[in-house]
PDB file of C-alpha atoms and ligand atoms in Angstrom:
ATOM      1  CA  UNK A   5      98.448 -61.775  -7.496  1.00 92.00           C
ATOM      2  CA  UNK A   6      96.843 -59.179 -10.247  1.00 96.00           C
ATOM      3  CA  UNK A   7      98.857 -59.799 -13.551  1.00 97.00           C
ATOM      4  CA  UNK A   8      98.685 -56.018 -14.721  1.00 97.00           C
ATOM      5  CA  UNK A   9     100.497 -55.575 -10.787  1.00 98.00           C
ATOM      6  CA  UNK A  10     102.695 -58.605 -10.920  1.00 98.00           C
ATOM      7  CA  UNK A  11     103.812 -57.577 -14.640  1.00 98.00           C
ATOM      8  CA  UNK A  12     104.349 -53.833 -13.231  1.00 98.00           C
ATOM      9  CA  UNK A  13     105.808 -54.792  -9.973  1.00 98.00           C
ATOM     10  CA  UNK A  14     108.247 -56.697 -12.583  1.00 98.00           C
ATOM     11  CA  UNK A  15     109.363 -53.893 -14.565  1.00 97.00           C
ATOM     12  CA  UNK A  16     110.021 -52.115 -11.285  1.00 98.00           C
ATOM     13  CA  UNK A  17     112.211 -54.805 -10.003  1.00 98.00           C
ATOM     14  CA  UNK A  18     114.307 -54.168 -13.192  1.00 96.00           C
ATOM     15  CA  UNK A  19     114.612 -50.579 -13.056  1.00 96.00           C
ATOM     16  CA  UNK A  20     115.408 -50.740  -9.593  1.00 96.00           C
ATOM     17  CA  UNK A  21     118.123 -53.132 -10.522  1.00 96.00           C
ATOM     18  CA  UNK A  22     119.366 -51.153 -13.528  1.00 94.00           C
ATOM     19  CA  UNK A  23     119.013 -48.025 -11.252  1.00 94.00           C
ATOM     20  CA  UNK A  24     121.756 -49.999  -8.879  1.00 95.00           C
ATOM     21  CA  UNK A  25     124.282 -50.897 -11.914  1.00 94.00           C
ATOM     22  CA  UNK A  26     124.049 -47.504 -13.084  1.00 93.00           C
ATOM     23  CA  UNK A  27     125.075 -46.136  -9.724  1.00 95.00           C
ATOM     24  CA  UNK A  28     127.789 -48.616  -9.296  1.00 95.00           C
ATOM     25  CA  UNK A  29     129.483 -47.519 -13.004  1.00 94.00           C
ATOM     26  CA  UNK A  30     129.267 -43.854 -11.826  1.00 95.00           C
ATOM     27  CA  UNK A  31     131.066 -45.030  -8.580  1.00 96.00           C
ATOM     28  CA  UNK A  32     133.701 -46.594  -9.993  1.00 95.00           C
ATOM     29  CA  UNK A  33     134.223 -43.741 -12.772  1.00 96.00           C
ATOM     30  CA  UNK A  34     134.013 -41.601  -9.902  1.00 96.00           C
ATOM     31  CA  UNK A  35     136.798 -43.779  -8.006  1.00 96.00           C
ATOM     32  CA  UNK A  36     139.274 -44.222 -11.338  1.00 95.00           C
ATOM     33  CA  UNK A  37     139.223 -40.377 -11.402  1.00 96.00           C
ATOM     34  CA  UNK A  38     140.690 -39.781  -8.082  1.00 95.00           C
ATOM     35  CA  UNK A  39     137.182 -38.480  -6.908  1.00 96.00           C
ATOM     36  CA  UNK A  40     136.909 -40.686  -3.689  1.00 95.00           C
ATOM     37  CA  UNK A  41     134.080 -38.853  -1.432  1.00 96.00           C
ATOM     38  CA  UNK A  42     131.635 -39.092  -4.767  1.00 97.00           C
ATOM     39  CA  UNK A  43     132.764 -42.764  -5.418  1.00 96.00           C
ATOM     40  CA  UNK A  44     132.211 -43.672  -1.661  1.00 95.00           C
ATOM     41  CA  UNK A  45     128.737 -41.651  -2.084  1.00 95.00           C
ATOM     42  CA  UNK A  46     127.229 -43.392  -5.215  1.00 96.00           C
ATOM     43  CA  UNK A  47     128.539 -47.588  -4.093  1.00 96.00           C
ATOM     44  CA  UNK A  48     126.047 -46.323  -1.247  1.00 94.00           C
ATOM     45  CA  UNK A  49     123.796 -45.531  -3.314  1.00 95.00           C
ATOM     46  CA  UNK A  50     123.968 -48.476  -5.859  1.00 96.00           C
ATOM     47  CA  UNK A  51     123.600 -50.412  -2.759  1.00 96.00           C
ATOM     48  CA  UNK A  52     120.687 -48.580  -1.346  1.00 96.00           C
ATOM     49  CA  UNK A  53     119.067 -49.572  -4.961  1.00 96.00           C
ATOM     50  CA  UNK A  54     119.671 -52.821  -4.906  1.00 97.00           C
ATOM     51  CA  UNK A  55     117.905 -53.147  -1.470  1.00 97.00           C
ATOM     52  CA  UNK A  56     114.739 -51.263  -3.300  1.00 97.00           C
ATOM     53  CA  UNK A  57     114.927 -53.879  -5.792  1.00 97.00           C
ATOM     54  CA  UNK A  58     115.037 -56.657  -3.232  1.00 98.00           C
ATOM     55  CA  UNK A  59     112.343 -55.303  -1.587  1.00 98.00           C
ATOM     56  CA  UNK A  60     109.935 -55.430  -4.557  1.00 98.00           C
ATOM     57  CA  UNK A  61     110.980 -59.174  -4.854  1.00 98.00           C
ATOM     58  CA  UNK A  62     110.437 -60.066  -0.995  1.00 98.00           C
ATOM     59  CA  UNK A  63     107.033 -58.150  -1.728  1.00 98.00           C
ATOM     60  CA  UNK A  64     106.206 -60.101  -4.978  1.00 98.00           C
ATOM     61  CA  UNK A  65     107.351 -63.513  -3.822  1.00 98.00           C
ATOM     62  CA  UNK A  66     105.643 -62.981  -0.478  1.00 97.00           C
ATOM     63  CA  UNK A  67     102.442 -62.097  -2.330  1.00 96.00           C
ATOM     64  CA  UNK A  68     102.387 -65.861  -4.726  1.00 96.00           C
ATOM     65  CA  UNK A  69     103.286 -63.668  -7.761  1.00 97.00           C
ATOM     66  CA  UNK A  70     106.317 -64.835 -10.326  1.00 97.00           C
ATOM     67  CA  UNK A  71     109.624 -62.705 -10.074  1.00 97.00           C
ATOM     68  CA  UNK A  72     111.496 -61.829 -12.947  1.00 94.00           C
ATOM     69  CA  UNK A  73     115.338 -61.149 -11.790  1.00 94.00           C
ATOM     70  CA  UNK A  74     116.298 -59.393 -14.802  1.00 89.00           C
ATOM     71  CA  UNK A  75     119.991 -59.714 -16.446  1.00 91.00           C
ATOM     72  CA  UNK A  76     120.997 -56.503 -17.258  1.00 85.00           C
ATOM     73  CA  UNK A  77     123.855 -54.650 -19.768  1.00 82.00           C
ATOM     74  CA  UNK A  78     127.123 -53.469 -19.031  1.00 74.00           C
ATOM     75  CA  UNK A  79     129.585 -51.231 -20.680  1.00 70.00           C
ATOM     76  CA  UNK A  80     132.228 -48.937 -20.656  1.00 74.00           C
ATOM     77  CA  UNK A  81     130.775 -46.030 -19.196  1.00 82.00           C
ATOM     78  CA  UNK A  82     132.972 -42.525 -18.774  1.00 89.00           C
ATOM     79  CA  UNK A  83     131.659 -39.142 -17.761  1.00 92.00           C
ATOM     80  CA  UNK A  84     133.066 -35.449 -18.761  1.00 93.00           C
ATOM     81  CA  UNK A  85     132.721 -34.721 -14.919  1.00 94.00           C
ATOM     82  CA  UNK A  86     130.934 -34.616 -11.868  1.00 96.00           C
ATOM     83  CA  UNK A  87     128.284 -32.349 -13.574  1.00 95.00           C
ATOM     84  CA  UNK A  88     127.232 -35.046 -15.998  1.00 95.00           C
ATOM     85  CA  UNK A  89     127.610 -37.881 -13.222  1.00 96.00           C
ATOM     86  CA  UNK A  90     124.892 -36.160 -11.284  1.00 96.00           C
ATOM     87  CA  UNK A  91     122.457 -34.402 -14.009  1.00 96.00           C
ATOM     88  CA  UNK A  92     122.445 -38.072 -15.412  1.00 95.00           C
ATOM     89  CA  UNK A  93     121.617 -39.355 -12.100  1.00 95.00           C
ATOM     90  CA  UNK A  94     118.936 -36.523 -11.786  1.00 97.00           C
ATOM     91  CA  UNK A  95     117.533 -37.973 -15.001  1.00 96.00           C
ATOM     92  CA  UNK A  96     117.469 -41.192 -13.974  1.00 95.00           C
ATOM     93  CA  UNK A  97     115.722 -40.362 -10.439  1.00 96.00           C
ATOM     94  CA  UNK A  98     113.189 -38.607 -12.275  1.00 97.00           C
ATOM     95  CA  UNK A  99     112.320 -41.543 -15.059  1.00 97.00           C
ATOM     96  CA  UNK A 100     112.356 -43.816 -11.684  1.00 97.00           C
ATOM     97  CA  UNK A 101     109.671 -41.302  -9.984  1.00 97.00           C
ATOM     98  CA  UNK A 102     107.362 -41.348 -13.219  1.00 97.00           C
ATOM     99  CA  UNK A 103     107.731 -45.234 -13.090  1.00 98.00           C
ATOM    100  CA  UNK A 104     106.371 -45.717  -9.482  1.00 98.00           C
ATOM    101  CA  UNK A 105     103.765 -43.176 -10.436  1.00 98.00           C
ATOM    102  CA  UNK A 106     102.475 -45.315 -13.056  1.00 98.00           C
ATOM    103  CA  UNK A 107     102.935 -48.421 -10.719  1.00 98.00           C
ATOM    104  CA  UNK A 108     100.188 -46.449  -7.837  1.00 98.00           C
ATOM    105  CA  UNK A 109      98.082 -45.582 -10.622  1.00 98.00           C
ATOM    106  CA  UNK A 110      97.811 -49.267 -12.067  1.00 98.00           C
ATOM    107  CA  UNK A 111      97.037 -50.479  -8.396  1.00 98.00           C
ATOM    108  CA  UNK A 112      94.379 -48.250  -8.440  1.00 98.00           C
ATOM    109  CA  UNK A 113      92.549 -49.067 -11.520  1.00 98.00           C
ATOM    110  CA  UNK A 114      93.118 -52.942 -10.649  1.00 97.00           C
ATOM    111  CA  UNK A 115      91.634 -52.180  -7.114  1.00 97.00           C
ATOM    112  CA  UNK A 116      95.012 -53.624  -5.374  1.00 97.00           C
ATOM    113  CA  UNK A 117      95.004 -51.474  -2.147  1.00 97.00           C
ATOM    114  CA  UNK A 118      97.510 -53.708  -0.368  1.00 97.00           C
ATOM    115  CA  UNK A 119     100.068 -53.522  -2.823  1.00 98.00           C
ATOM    116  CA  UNK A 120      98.870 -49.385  -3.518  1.00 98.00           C
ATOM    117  CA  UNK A 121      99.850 -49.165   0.413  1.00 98.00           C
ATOM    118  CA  UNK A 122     103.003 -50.878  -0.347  1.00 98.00           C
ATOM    119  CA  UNK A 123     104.236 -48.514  -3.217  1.00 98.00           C
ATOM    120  CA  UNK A 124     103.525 -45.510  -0.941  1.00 98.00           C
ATOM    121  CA  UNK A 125     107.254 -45.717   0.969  1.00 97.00           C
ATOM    122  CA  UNK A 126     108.584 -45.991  -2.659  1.00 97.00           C
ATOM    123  CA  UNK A 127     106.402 -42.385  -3.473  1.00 97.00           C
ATOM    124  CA  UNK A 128     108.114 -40.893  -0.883  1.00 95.00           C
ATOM    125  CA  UNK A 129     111.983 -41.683  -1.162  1.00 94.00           C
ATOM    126  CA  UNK A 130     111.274 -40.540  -4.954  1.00 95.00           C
ATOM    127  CA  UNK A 131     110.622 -37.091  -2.963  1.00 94.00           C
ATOM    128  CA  UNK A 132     113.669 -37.246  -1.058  1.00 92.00           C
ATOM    129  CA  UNK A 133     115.800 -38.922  -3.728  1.00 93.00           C
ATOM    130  CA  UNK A 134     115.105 -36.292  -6.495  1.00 95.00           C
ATOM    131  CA  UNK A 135     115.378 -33.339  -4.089  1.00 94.00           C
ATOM    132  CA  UNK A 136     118.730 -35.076  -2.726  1.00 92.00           C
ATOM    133  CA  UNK A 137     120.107 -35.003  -6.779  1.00 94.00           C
ATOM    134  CA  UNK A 138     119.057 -31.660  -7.230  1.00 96.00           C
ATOM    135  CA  UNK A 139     120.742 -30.212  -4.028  1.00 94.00           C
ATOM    136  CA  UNK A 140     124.186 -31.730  -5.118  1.00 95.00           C
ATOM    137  CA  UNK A 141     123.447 -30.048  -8.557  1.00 96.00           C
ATOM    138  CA  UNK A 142     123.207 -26.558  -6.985  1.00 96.00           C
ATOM    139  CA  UNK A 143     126.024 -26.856  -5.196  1.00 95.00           C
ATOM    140  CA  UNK A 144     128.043 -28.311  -8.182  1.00 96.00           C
ATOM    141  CA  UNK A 145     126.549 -25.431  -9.960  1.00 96.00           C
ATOM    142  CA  UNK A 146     127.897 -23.073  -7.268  1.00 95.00           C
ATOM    143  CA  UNK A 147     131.453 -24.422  -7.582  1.00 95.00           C
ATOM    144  CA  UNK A 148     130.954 -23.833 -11.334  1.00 93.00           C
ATOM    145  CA  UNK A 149     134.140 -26.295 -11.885  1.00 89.00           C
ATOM    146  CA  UNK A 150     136.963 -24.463  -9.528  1.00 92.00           C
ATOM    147  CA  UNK A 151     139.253 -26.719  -8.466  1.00 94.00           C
ATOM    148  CA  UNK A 152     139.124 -26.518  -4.753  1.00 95.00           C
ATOM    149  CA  UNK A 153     135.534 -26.310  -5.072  1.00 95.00           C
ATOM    150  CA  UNK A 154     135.408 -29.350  -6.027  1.00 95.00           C
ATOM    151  CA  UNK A 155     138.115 -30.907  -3.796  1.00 94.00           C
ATOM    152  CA  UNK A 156     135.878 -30.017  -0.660  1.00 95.00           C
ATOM    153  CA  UNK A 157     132.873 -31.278  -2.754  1.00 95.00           C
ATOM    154  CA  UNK A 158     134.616 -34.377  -3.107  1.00 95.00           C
ATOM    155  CA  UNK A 159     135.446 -34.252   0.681  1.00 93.00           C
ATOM    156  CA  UNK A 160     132.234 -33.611   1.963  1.00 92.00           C
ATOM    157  CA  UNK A 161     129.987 -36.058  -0.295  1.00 89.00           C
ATOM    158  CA  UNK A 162     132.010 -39.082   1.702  1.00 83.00           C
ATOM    159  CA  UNK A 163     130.148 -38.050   4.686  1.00 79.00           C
ATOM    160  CA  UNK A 164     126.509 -37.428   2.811  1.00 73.00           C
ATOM    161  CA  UNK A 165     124.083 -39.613   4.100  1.00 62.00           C
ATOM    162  CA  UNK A 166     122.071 -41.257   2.092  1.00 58.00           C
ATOM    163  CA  UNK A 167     119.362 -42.430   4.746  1.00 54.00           C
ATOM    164  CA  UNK A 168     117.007 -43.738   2.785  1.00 44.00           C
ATOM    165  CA  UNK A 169     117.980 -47.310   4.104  1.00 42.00           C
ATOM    166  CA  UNK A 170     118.313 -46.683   7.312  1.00 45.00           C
ATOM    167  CA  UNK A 171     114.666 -45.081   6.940  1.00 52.00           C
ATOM    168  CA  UNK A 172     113.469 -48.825   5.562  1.00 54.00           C
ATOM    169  CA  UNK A 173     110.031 -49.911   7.402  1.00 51.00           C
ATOM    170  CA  UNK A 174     110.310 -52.835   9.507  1.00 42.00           C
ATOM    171  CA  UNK A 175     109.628 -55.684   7.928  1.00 42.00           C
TER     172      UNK A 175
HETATM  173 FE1  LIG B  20     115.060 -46.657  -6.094  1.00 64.38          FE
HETATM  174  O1  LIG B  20     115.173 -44.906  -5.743  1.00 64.38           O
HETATM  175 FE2  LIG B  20     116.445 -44.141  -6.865  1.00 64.38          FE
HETATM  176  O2  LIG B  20     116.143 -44.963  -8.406  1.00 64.38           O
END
């Protein structure tokens, strides 16, 4: 495999990962809080991460390149409220979009089509995953922190979908 795209693919691998432990503290913030529906919401969506990150391995491994499984940090993370849960997961979808960006565009200038092909389901569940953040940041916006606002918020996030697994390619 193409070091530039192994050593790329690599750093992906580990923001996917830290993209999954970041989710999971948020959860179980979330969950400590009393905010069930948003906890239930985001340990989807760690897991969904994690199964990004695994997929970049499979890919990797499959291809005779060398996987890095990265360790990553904890710590004693605590939010002001849902409004910083989700802007800082907005954030963090948007850093994640500008990575896989930069992972096409390296493909490119190393001529690695295959692996360019590969990264184009990632491209597009950056798409859905940043519009996704931004729609629950209108409606928290909406609520604008009333109390049974956000008790139906809460409510109604434990049936969200997020799809994005269940929209994984066949292997
Ligand atoms: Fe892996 O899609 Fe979000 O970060």
């Amino acid at each position: 495999m193409n070091k530039k795209v192994e050593e790329i693919l690599n750093k992906q691998i580990e923001l996917e990962a830290s993209s999954s432990h970041h989710y999971l503290a948020m959860a179980s913030w979330a969950e400590s809080v009393g905010y069930g529906g948003t906890a239930d919401f985001l340990y989807l969506h760690s897991d969904e991460e994690r199964q990004h990150m695994l997929r970049l391995v499979k890919f990797v491994n499959e291809r005779g390149g060398k996987v890095v499984i990265p360790s990553l940090a904890g710590g004693d993370i605590s939010f002001n409220g849902l409004d910083e849960v989700f802007q800082s997961l907005l954030e963090h979808e948007v850093e994640v979009t500008n990575a896989i960006n930069e992972v096409v565009h390296v493909c490119l200038e190393q001529k690695d089509y295959t692996t360019h092909n590969f990264m184009q389901w990632y491209v597009s569940e950056q798409l859905e995953e940043e519009a996704l953040a931004r729609s629950i940041l209108d409606k928290l916006s909406l609520i604008d922190g009333n109390k049974g606002g956000l008790y139906l918020f809460d409510r109604d996030l434990a049936n969200f979908k997020v799809d994005s697994i269940a929209n994984e390619p066949n292997e």
